[in-house]
Structures are given as C-alpha cells and as structure tokens.
Coordinates of C-alpha atoms in Angstrom, one line a residue:
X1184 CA 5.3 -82.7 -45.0
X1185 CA 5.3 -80.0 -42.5
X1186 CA 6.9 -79.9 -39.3
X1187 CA 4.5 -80.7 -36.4
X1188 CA 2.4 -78.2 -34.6
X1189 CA 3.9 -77.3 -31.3
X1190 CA 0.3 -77.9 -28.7
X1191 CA 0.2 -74.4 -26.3
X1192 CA -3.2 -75.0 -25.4
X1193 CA -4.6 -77.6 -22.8
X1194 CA -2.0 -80.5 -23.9
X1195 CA -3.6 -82.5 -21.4
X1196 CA -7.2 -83.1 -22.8
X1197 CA -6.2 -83.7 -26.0
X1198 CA -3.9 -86.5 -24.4
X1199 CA -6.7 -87.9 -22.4
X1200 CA -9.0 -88.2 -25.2
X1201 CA -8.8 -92.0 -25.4
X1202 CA -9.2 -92.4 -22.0
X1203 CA -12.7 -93.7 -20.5
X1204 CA -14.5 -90.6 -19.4
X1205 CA -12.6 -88.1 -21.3
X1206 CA -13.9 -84.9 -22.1
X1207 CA -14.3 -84.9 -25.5
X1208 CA -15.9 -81.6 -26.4
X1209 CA -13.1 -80.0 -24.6
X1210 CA -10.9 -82.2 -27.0
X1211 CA -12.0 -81.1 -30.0
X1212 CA -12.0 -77.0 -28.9
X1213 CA -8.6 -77.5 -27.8
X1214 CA -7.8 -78.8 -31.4
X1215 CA -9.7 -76.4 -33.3
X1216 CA -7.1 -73.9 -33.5
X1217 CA -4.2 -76.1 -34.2
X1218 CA -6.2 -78.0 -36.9
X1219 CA -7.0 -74.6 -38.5
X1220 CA -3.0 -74.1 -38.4
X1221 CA -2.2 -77.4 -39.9
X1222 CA -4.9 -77.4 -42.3
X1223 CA -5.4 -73.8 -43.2
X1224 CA -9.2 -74.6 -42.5
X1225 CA -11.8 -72.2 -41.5
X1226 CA -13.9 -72.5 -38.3
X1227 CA -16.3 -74.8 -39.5
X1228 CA -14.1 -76.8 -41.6
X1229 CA -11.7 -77.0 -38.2
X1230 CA -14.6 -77.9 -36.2
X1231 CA -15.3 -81.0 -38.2
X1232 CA -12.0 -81.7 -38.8
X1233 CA -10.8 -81.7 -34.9
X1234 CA -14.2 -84.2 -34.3
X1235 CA -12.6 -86.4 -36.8
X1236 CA -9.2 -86.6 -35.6
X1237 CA -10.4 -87.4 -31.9
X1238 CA -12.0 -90.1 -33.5
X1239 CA -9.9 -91.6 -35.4
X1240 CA -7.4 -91.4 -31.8
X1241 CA -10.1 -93.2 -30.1
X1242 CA -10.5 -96.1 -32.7
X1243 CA -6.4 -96.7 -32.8
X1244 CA -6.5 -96.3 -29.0
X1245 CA -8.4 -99.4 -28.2
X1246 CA -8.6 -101.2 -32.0
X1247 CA -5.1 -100.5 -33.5
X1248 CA -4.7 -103.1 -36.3
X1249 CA -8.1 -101.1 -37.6
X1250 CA -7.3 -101.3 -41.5
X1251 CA -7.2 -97.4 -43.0
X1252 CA -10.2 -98.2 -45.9
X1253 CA -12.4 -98.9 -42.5
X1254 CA -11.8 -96.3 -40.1
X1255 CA -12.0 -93.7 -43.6
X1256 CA -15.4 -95.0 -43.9
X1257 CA -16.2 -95.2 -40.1
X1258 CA -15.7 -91.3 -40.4
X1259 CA -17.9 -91.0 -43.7
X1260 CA -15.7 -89.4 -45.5
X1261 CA -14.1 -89.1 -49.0
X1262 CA -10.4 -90.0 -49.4
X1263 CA -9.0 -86.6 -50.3
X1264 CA -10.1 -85.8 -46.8
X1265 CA -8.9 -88.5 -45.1
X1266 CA -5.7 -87.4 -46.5
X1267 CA -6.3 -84.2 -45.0
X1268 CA -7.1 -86.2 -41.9
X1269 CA -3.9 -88.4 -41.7
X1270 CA -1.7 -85.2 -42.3
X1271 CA -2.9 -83.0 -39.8
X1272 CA -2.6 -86.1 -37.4
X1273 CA 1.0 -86.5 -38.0
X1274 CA 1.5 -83.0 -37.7
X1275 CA -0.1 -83.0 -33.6
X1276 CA 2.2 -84.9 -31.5
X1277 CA -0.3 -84.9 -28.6
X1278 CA -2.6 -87.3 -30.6
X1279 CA 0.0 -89.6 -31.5
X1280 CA 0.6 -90.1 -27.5
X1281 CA -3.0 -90.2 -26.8
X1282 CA -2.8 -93.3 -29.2
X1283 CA -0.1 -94.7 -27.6
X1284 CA -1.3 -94.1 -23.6
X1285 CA -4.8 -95.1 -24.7
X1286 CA -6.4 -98.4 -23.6
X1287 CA -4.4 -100.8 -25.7
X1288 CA -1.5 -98.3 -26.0
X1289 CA 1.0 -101.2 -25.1
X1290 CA 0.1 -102.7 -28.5
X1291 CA 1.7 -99.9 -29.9
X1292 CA 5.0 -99.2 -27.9
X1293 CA 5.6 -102.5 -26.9
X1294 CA 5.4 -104.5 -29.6
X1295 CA 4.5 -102.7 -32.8
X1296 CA 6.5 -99.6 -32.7
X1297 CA 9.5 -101.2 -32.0
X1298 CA 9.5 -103.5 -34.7
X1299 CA 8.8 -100.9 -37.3
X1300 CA 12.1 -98.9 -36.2
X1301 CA 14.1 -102.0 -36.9
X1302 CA 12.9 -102.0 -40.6
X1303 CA 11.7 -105.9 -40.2
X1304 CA 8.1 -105.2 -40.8
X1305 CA 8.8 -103.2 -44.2
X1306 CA 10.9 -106.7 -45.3
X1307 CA 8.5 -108.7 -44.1
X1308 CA 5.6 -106.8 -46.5
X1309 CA 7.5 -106.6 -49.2
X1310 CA 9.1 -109.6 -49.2
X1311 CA 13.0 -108.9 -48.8
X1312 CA 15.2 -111.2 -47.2
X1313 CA 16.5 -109.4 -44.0
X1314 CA 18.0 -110.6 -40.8
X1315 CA 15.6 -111.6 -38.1
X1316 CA 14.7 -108.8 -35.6
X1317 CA 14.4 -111.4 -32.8
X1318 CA 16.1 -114.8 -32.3
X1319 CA 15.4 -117.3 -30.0
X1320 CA 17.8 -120.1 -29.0
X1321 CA 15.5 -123.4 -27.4
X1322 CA 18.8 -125.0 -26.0
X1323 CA 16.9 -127.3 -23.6
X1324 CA 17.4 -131.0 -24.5
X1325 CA 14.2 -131.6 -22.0
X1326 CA 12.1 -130.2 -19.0
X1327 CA 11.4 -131.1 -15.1
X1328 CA 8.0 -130.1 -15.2
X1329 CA 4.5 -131.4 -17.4
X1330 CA 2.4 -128.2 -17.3
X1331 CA -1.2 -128.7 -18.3
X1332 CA -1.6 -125.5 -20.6
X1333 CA 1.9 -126.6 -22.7
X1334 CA 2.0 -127.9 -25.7
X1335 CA 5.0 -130.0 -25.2
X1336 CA 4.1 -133.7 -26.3
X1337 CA 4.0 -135.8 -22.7
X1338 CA 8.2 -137.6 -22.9
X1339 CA 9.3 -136.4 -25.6
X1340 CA 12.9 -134.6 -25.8
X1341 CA 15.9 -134.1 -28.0
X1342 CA 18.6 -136.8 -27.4
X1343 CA 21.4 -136.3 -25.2
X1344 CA 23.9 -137.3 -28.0
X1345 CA 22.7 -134.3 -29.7
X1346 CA 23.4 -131.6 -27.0
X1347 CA 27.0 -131.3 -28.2
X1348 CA 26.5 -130.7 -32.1
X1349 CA 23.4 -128.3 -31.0
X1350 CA 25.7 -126.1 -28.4
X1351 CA 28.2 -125.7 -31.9
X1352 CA 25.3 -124.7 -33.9
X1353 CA 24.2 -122.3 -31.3
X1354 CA 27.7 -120.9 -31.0
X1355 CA 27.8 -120.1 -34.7
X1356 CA 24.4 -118.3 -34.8
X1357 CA 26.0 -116.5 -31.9
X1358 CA 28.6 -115.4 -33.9
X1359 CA 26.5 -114.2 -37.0
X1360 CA 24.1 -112.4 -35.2
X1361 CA 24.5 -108.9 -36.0
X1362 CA 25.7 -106.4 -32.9
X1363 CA 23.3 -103.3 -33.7
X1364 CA 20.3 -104.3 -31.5
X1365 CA 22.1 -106.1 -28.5
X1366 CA 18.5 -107.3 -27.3
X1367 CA 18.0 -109.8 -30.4
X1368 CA 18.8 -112.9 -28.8
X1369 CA 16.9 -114.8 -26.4
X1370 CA 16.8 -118.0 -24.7
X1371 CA 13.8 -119.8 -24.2
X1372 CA 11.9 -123.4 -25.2
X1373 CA 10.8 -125.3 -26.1
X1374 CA 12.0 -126.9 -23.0
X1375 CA 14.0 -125.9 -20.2
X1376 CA 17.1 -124.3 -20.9
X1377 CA 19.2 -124.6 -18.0
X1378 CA 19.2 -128.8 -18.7
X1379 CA 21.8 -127.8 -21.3
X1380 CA 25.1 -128.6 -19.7
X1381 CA 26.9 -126.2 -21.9
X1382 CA 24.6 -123.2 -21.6
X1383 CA 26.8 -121.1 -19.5
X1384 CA 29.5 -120.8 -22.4
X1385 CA 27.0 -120.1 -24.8
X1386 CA 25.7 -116.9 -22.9
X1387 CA 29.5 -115.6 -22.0
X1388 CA 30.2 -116.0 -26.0
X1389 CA 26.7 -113.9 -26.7
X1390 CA 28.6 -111.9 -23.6
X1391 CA 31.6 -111.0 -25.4
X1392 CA 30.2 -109.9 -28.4
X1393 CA 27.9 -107.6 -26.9
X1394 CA 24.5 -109.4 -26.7
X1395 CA 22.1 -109.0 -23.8
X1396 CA 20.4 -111.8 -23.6
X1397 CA 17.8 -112.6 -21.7
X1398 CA 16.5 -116.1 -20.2
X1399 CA 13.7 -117.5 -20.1
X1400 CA 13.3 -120.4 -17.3
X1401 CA 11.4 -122.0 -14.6
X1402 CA 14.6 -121.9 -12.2
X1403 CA 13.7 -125.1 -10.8
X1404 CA 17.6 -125.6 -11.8
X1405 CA 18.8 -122.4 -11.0
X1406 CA 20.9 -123.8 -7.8
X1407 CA 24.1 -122.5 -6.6
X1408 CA 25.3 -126.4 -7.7
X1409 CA 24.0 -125.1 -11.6
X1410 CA 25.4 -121.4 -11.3
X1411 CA 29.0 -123.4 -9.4
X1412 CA 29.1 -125.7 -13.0
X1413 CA 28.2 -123.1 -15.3
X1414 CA 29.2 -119.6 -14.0
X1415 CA 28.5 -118.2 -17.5
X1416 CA 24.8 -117.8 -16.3
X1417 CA 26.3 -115.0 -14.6
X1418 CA 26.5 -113.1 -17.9
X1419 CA 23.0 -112.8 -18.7
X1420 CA 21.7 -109.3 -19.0
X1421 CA 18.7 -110.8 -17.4
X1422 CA 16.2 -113.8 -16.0
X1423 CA 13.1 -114.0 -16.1
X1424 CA 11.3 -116.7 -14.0
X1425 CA 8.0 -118.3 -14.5
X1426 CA 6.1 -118.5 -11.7
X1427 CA 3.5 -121.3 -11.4
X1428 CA 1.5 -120.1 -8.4
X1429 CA 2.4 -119.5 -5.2
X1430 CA 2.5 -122.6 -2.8
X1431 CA 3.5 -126.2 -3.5
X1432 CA 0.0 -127.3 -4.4
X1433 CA -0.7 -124.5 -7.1
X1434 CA 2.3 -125.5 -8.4
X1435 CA 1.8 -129.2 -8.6
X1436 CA -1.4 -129.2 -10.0
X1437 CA 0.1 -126.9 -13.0
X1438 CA 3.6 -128.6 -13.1
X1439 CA 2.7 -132.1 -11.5
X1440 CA 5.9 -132.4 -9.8
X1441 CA 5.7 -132.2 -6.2
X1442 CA 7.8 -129.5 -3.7
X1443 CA 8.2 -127.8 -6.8
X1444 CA 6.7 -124.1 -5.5
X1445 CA 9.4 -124.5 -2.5
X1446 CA 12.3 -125.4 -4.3
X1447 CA 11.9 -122.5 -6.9
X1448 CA 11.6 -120.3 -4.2
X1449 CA 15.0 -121.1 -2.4
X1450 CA 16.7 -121.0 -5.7
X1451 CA 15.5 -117.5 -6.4
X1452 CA 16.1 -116.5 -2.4
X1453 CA 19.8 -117.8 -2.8
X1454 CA 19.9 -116.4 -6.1
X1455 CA 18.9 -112.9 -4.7
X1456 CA 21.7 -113.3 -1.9
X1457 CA 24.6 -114.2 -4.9
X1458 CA 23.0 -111.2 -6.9
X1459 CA 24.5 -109.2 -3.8
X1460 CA 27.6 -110.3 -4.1
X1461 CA 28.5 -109.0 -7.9
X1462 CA 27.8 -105.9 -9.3
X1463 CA 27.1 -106.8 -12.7
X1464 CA 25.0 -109.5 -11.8
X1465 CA 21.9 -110.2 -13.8
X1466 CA 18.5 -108.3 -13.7
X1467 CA 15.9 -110.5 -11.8
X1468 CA 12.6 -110.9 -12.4
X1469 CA 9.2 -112.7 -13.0
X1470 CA 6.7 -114.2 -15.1
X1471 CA 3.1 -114.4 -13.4
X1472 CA -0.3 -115.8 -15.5
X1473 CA -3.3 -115.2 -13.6
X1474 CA -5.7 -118.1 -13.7
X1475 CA -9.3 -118.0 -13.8
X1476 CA -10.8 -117.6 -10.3
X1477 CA -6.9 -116.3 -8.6
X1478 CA -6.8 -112.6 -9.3
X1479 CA -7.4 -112.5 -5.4
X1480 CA -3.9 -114.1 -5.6
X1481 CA -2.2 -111.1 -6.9
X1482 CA -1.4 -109.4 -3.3
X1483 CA -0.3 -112.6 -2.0
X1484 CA 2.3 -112.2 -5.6
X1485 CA 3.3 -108.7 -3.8
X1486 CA 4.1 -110.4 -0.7
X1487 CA 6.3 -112.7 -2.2
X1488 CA 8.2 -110.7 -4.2
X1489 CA 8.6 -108.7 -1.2
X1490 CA 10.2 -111.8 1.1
X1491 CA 12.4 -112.2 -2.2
X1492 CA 13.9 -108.4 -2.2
X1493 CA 14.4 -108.9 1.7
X1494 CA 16.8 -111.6 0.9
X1495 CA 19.2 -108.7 -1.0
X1496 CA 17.7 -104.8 0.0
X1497 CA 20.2 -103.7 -2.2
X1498 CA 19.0 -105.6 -5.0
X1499 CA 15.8 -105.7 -5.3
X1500 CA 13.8 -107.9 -8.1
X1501 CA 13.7 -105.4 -11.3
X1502 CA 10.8 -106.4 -12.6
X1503 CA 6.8 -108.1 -13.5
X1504 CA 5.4 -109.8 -16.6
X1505 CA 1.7 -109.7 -15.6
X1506 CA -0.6 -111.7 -18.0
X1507 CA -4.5 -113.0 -17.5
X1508 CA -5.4 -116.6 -19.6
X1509 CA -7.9 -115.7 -21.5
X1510 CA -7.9 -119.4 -22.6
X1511 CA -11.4 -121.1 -23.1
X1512 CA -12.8 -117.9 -23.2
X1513 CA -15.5 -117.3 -26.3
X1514 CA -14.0 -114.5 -28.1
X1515 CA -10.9 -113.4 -25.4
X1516 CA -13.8 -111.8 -23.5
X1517 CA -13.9 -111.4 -19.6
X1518 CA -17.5 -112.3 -18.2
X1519 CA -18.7 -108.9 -16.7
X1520 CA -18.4 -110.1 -13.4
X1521 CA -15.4 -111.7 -13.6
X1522 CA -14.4 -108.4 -15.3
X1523 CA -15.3 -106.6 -12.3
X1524 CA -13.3 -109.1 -9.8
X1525 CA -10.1 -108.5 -12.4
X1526 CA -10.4 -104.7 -11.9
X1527 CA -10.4 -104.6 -8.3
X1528 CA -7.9 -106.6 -7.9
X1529 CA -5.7 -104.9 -10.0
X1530 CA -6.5 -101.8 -8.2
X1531 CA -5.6 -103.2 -4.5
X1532 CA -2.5 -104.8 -6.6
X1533 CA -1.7 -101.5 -7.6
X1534 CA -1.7 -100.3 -4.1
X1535 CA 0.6 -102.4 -2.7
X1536 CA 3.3 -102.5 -5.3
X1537 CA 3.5 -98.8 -4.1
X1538 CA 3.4 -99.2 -0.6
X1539 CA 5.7 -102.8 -0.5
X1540 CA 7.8 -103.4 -3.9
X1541 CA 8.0 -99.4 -5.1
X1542 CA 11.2 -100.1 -7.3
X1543 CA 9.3 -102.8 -9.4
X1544 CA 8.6 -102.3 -13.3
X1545 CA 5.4 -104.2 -14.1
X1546 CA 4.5 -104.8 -17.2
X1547 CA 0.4 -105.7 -17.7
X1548 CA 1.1 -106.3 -21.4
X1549 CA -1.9 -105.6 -23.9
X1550 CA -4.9 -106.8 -22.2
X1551 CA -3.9 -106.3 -18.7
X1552 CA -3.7 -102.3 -19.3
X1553 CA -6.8 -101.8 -20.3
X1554 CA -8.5 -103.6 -17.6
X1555 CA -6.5 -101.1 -15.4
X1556 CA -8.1 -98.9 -17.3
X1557 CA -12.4 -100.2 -16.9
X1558 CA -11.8 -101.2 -20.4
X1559 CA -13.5 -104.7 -21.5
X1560 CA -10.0 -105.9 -23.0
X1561 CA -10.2 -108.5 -26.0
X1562 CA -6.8 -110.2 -26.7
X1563 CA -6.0 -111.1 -30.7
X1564 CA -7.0 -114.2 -31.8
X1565 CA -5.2 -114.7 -35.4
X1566 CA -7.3 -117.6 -37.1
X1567 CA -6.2 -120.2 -40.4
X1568 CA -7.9 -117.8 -42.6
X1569 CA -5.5 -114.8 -41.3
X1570 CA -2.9 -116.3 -40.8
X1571 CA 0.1 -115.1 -43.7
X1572 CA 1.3 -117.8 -45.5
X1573 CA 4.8 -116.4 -46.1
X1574 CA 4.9 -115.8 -42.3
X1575 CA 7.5 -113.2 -40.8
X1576 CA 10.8 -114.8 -40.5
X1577 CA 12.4 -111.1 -41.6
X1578 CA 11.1 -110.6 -37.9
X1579 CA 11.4 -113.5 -35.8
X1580 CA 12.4 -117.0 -35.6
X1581 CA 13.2 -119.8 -33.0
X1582 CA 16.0 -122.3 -33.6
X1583 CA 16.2 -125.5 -31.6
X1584 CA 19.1 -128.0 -30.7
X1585 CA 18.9 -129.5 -34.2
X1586 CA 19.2 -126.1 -35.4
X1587 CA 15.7 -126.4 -37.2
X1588 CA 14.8 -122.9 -37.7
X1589 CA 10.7 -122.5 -36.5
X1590 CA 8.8 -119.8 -38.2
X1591 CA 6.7 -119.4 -34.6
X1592 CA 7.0 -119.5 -31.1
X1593 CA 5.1 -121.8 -30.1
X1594 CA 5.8 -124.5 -32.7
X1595 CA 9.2 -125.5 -31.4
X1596 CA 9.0 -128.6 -29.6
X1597 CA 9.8 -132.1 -30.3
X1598 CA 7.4 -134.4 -31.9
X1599 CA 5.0 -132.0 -31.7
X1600 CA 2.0 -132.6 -34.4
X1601 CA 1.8 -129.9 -37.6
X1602 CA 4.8 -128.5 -36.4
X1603 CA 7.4 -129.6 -38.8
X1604 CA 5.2 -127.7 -41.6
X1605 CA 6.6 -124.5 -40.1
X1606 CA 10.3 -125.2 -40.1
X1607 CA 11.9 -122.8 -42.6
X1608 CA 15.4 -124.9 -42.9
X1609 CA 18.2 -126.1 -40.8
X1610 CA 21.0 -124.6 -39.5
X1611 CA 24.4 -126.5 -40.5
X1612 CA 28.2 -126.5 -41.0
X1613 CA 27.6 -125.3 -44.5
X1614 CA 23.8 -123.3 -43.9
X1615 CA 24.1 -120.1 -41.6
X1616 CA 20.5 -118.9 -40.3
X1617 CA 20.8 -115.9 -42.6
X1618 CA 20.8 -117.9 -45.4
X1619 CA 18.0 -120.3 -44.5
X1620 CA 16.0 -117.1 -43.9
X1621 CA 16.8 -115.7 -47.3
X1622 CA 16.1 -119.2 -49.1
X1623 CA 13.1 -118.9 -47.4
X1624 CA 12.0 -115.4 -48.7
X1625 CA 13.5 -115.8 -52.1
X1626 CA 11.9 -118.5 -53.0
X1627 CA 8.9 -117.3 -51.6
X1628 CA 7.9 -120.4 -50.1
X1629 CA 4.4 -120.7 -48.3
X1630 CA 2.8 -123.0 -45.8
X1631 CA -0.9 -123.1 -46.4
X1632 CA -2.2 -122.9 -42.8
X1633 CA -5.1 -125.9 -41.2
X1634 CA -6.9 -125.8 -38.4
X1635 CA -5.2 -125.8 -35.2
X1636 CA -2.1 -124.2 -37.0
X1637 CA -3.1 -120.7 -35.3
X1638 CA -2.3 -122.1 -31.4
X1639 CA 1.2 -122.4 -33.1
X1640 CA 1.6 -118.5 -32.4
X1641 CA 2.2 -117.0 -29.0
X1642 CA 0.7 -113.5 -28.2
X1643 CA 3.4 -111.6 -29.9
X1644 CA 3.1 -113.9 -33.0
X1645 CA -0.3 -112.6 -33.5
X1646 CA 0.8 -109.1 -32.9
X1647 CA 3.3 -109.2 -35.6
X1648 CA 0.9 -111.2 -37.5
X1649 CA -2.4 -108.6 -37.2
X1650 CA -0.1 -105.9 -37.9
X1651 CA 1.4 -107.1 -41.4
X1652 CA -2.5 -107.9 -42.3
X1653 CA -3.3 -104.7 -41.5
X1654 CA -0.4 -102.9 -43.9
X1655 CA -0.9 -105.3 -46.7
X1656 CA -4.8 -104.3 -46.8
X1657 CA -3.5 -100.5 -46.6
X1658 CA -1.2 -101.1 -49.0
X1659 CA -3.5 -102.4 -51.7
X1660 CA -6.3 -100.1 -50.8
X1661 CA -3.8 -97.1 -52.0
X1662 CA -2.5 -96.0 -48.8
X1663 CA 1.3 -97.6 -49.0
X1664 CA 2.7 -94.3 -47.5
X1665 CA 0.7 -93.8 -44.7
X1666 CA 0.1 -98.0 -44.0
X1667 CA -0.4 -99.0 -40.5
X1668 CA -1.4 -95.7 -39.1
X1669 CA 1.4 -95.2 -37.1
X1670 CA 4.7 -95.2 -38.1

C-alpha cells in the first residue's frame, strides 16, 4: 500500500465532516484533489469518489460496528470500487480522525482501538489461545451496601474461610501476568474489594512487578483505620470511587444503608489530605451514573468535587467517569425531551468544570459524547442471538476468590442464577489462568446463550462483543484484510 497523503488543503473541514452541521460540500472539494492523487482518478471519478469517502466517515462516525458488505451497499457500489474506496481512505489520515472525533468516536479510541493493538481481538477471531488483554481480580468476600440496579443475589457472599486460599490464588495470577501492558489488572467485584483483609499485599506484589492497577470501590472502607491495616493500598496506580448520589438520602435509597453519602465523603476528604502527604500517592477519582430525572444534579457533582480538591490544592482529584442509565429505556433511546434536559445540562456542566475543577479529565464514555455533541446517542444492546458462543476470553476475563475464571463482567457474583454457565475453569495449585484460557480455546468449548444471559455483559462486554461480530461477518464476506474498518 502506499504511504498516506499528506492533507495541505483545509485539514479542518475534512475533520469536521462527522460533526452535526458540517459542511459537507466543502468536504468533498477539499478531498477532490487528494483523492485524484491517491486514486489516480480524473475529476469526475474524484468527485464521486470524495462523496463516497465522506460518507462512509459519517456512517463509522456515529454507527462503527457497521459490517463492510452493508456500508458497500449503502454506497451502491461494486466491490472493486469499494476497494478503491477503502484504500484511498487509509491513505487520508484526516478521515481516519474525523472517524475517531466523530459522535461515537470514543467507541473507537477508547475501547476498540486499543484492543486491536494488543493483538487480542485477532485471537479472539480466529480462535488462538492468547493471554487475556484485561484481568480483573473480584477479591471481595462481601459488600456494605444492597444497591437496587446490582445484580448481586440479596446475602449472599464467599466464606470467610475462603479469603485466605483466594488471596494465594490471586498472588499467583499476579505473578503470571505478563509485564508488557502494566494496565492489565484491575480490581473490582463482584463485591467490595476493600472487605479483603489481605488486599493491601496483593496490590504491593502487583506493585513490584510493575503492574498499575487500578481499583474499583465504593470507599465506604477506605478509612485511615483500613489504609493504617493495609498500607499496600497505597501502591495502587489509581482509585476510582463510585459515587451513589450526592446527599445521604440519594444514597440510601440506591445503597439502603443509612449515613452512607456522609461517610464516603469524609473518607475521600481524609483520603485527599493523606494524598498530600506522599508523592507517589494514588490517582483519585470518580465514578458518577446519572439517573433518570438528575442531570440537574450534575453541577451540584462540580461542587463537590470541588470541596474535595480544597481539602489537598495540591492534589487535586485527577479524574471523571460520566455515564447516563439508559436502563428501562425501549431501545437505549433518550425521549426527545429528556434528550433536550441531558444536553443542557451537560453544557452548563461543561461550564463549570472550566471555571471550578479546570485540571479534571472527564471521561463521557460512548453515549455521553455524543449527546455533547446534539447527537440522539443509542448505547449497544448485544442480544442471545448475538451474543458469540466462544466468547472472548483471549480479551478479558474476571477471576473471583475461588479462583473461578468468568467469561464476563457482570457474571461474577455468588449464587448468582445462569452464571456458572459462563465460568471457563478454575484457577488452582496445579491450573494457572493461562492454561484454563487455552483449555478453553482449544477445545473450543461453547456456551449456547438463553435469555437473560446478555445482562451478563457490562458496556465494554458488548463493545468487544459488537466488534468481533462485526470482523467475523467481514471476514466471511471476503474482506479478512481490511475487517473492522479501522485497524
């Protein structure tokens, strides 16, 4: 293939092109001339050809698991020039980031892109055993809290007596866990991670071998008393805290345990005035889900995160997860007016970040950004009948204090119904988790998915999941180099 065309003329309308309102005739003239380069077309030929390749940036902007054989026939066009097309794209950088800036851009570079680099999505298509991309430890024997959108079965929890055999288990994945991506570990649940007394010496041993790891909690545990006991917390590259609302009576009527809003907030306060104190202390941040009817809530969110950087100027929180529940919802959609409440809100949340919390990284993830954008978002919704079988363990998979080895996010819990189905093995004295992955793929095992099975996957479950669909129906339709679009 070529090199890529270097863009001299208006860059910036040919990046725009995915974005509402852009200029598309403009688009398309700025391309002409680079498409007749790339292509060796004449002027008519170009003209065409530059139409085409604006839209095909506008359907991977806002629909990117769009399978090739469709958007070739969207277009109307034969497959020798859809080859044509798909070259001349590659060889135009500025379209590639149009893609990626476009409405559901953060499809691409938060999730998908990434994923591809690491090689786990080519294993995963072709079935070769491989080393999970992402691995999360559920070290919590139980949680403080009942939350009314979790799937946790009401009681149920993982023995104490088997705390101690789980932490050893943990400690050899630890130690197996290759040292090239030092952002492969996690810890999560499941339940709540910081009721494992021995968590602090699992994250100095991720520590020492170079792993960042990142945890996941409520921090309704996170007191100086915890951090005193277990001062390995203190290696984490970073924590990310859930918020539940943002007084004591949002957060009991999501948790059901009372006080709960005030004593998660003087954790984090002390938290922030012990981050001050050590340089290498870990990156702080949150986890925020707007409920129906509280995006109004999202300045009070800036105020709070504000009253938490006062307690250490120095070290201000480092970052946002911003997410809308578009539970209950038929089809993902927003209602237009609700739509139009979501928007302006974000806007005046926007505003303030800027003028109260500059320093703050907030990430909208997929939906969020295109409502930022006036873009009627629709989240994934993976069904029975898509999902894969084989699943993606080559890419990700959860191990809890057993050391059962869960081929989904959202089906590690205890006791929880369906779940077992999607255990791909156990993690023993003799059985390391590479090899339960490789018996896994080798024997090309399959679990033939029900109804109800698809709530087993989080958000970036059906990501991953959407995106191997889309490169198996490439694949088969004849387009194995090119599969998935973007590479």
């Amino acid at each position: 293939m070529s090199s890529p065309v270097d863009l001299q003329s208006k860059p910036s309308v040919i990046e725009r092109c995915t974005l509402p309102g852009a200029d598309l005739a403009s688009a398309v003239a700025a391309l002409r001339p680079l498409v007749s380069e790339a292509a060796g077309a004449g002027e008519a030929d170009a003209e065409r050809l530059a139409a085409h390749l604006v839209s095909l940036a506008r359907t991977y902007s806002t629909e990117p698991f769009t399978q090739l054989e469709a958007a070739r026939h969207g277009l109307g066009v034969e497959r020798p020039e859809f080859r044509l097309l798909l070259d001349t794209f590659a060889r135009i950088p500025e379209l590639r980031t149009a893609v990626e800036q476009g409405p559901a851009g953060k499809y691409w570079t938060n999730t998908v892109l990434p994923v591809e680099r690491s090689g786990a999505l080519d294993a995963a298509l072709h079935g070769k055993p491989w080393f999970p991309n992402s691995v999360g430890l559920y070290p919590g024997p139980t949680c403080m809290f009942r939350c009314h959108f979790c799937v946790r079965v009401t009681g149920a929890k993982y023995e104490h007596s088997s705390v101690a055999g789980g932490n050893e288990m943990f400690a050899s994945i630890i130690d197996e866990v290759p040292t090239d991506n030092p952002a492969r570990m996690y810890l999560s649940g499941g339940l709540e991670p910081l009721t494992n007394p021995g968590l602090g010496e699992l994250i100095s041993r991720a520590a020492g071998r170079g792993l960042k790891l990142t945890m996941y909690t409520n921090s309704f545990a996170l007191t100086e008393q915890t951090l005193a006991r277990q001062p390995g917390i203190w290696d984490l590259h970073a924590i990310r805290t859930s918020l539940y609302g943002l007084n004591d009576d949002e957060y009991q009527a999501t948790t059901t345990k009372r006080a709960s809003f005030s004593r998660v907030k003087k954790n984090l306060m002390r938290f922030q005035e012990l981050r001050r104190e050590r340089q290498d202390a870990p990156r702080l941040g949150l986890s925020y889900i707007i409920l129906p009817g509280r995006a109004h809530r999202l300045l009070d969110l800036v105020d709070y995160i504000a009253e938490l950087n006062a307690a250490a100027p120095d070290r201000p929180l480092e970052f946002l997860t911003l997410r809308e529940d578009y539970s209950g919802r038929p089809d993902g959609k927003l209602a237009p007016e609700e739509r139009a409440q979501m928007q302006e809100a974000l806007s005046a949340f926007d505003e303030r970040v800027r003028a109260h919390t500059p320093t703050l990284h907030v990430d909208y993830g997929y939906a969020l950004e295109s409502q930022r954008m006036g873009v009627d978002a629709e989240l994934l919704r993976i069904r029975p009948e898509t999902m894969r079988p084989t699943a993606h363990p080559q890419v990700a998979v959860q191990v809890d204090l057993l050391g059962d080895v869960y081929l989904y996010r959202e089906a590690g819990f205890p006791d929880l119904k369906g779940a077992d189905r999607y255990i791909a093995g156990r993690v023993t004295p003799d059985t390391s988790l590479a090899e339960v992955v490789e018996r896994f793929v080798v024997e090309r095992r399959e679990i033939e998915p029900v109804a109800g099975d698809e709530y087993f996957l989080d958000g970036y479950d059906q990501v991953i999941s959407a995106r191997l669909g889309q490169m198996t129906a490439d694949v088969a339709a004849g387009w194995g180099d090119v599969r998935g679009f973007l590479r």
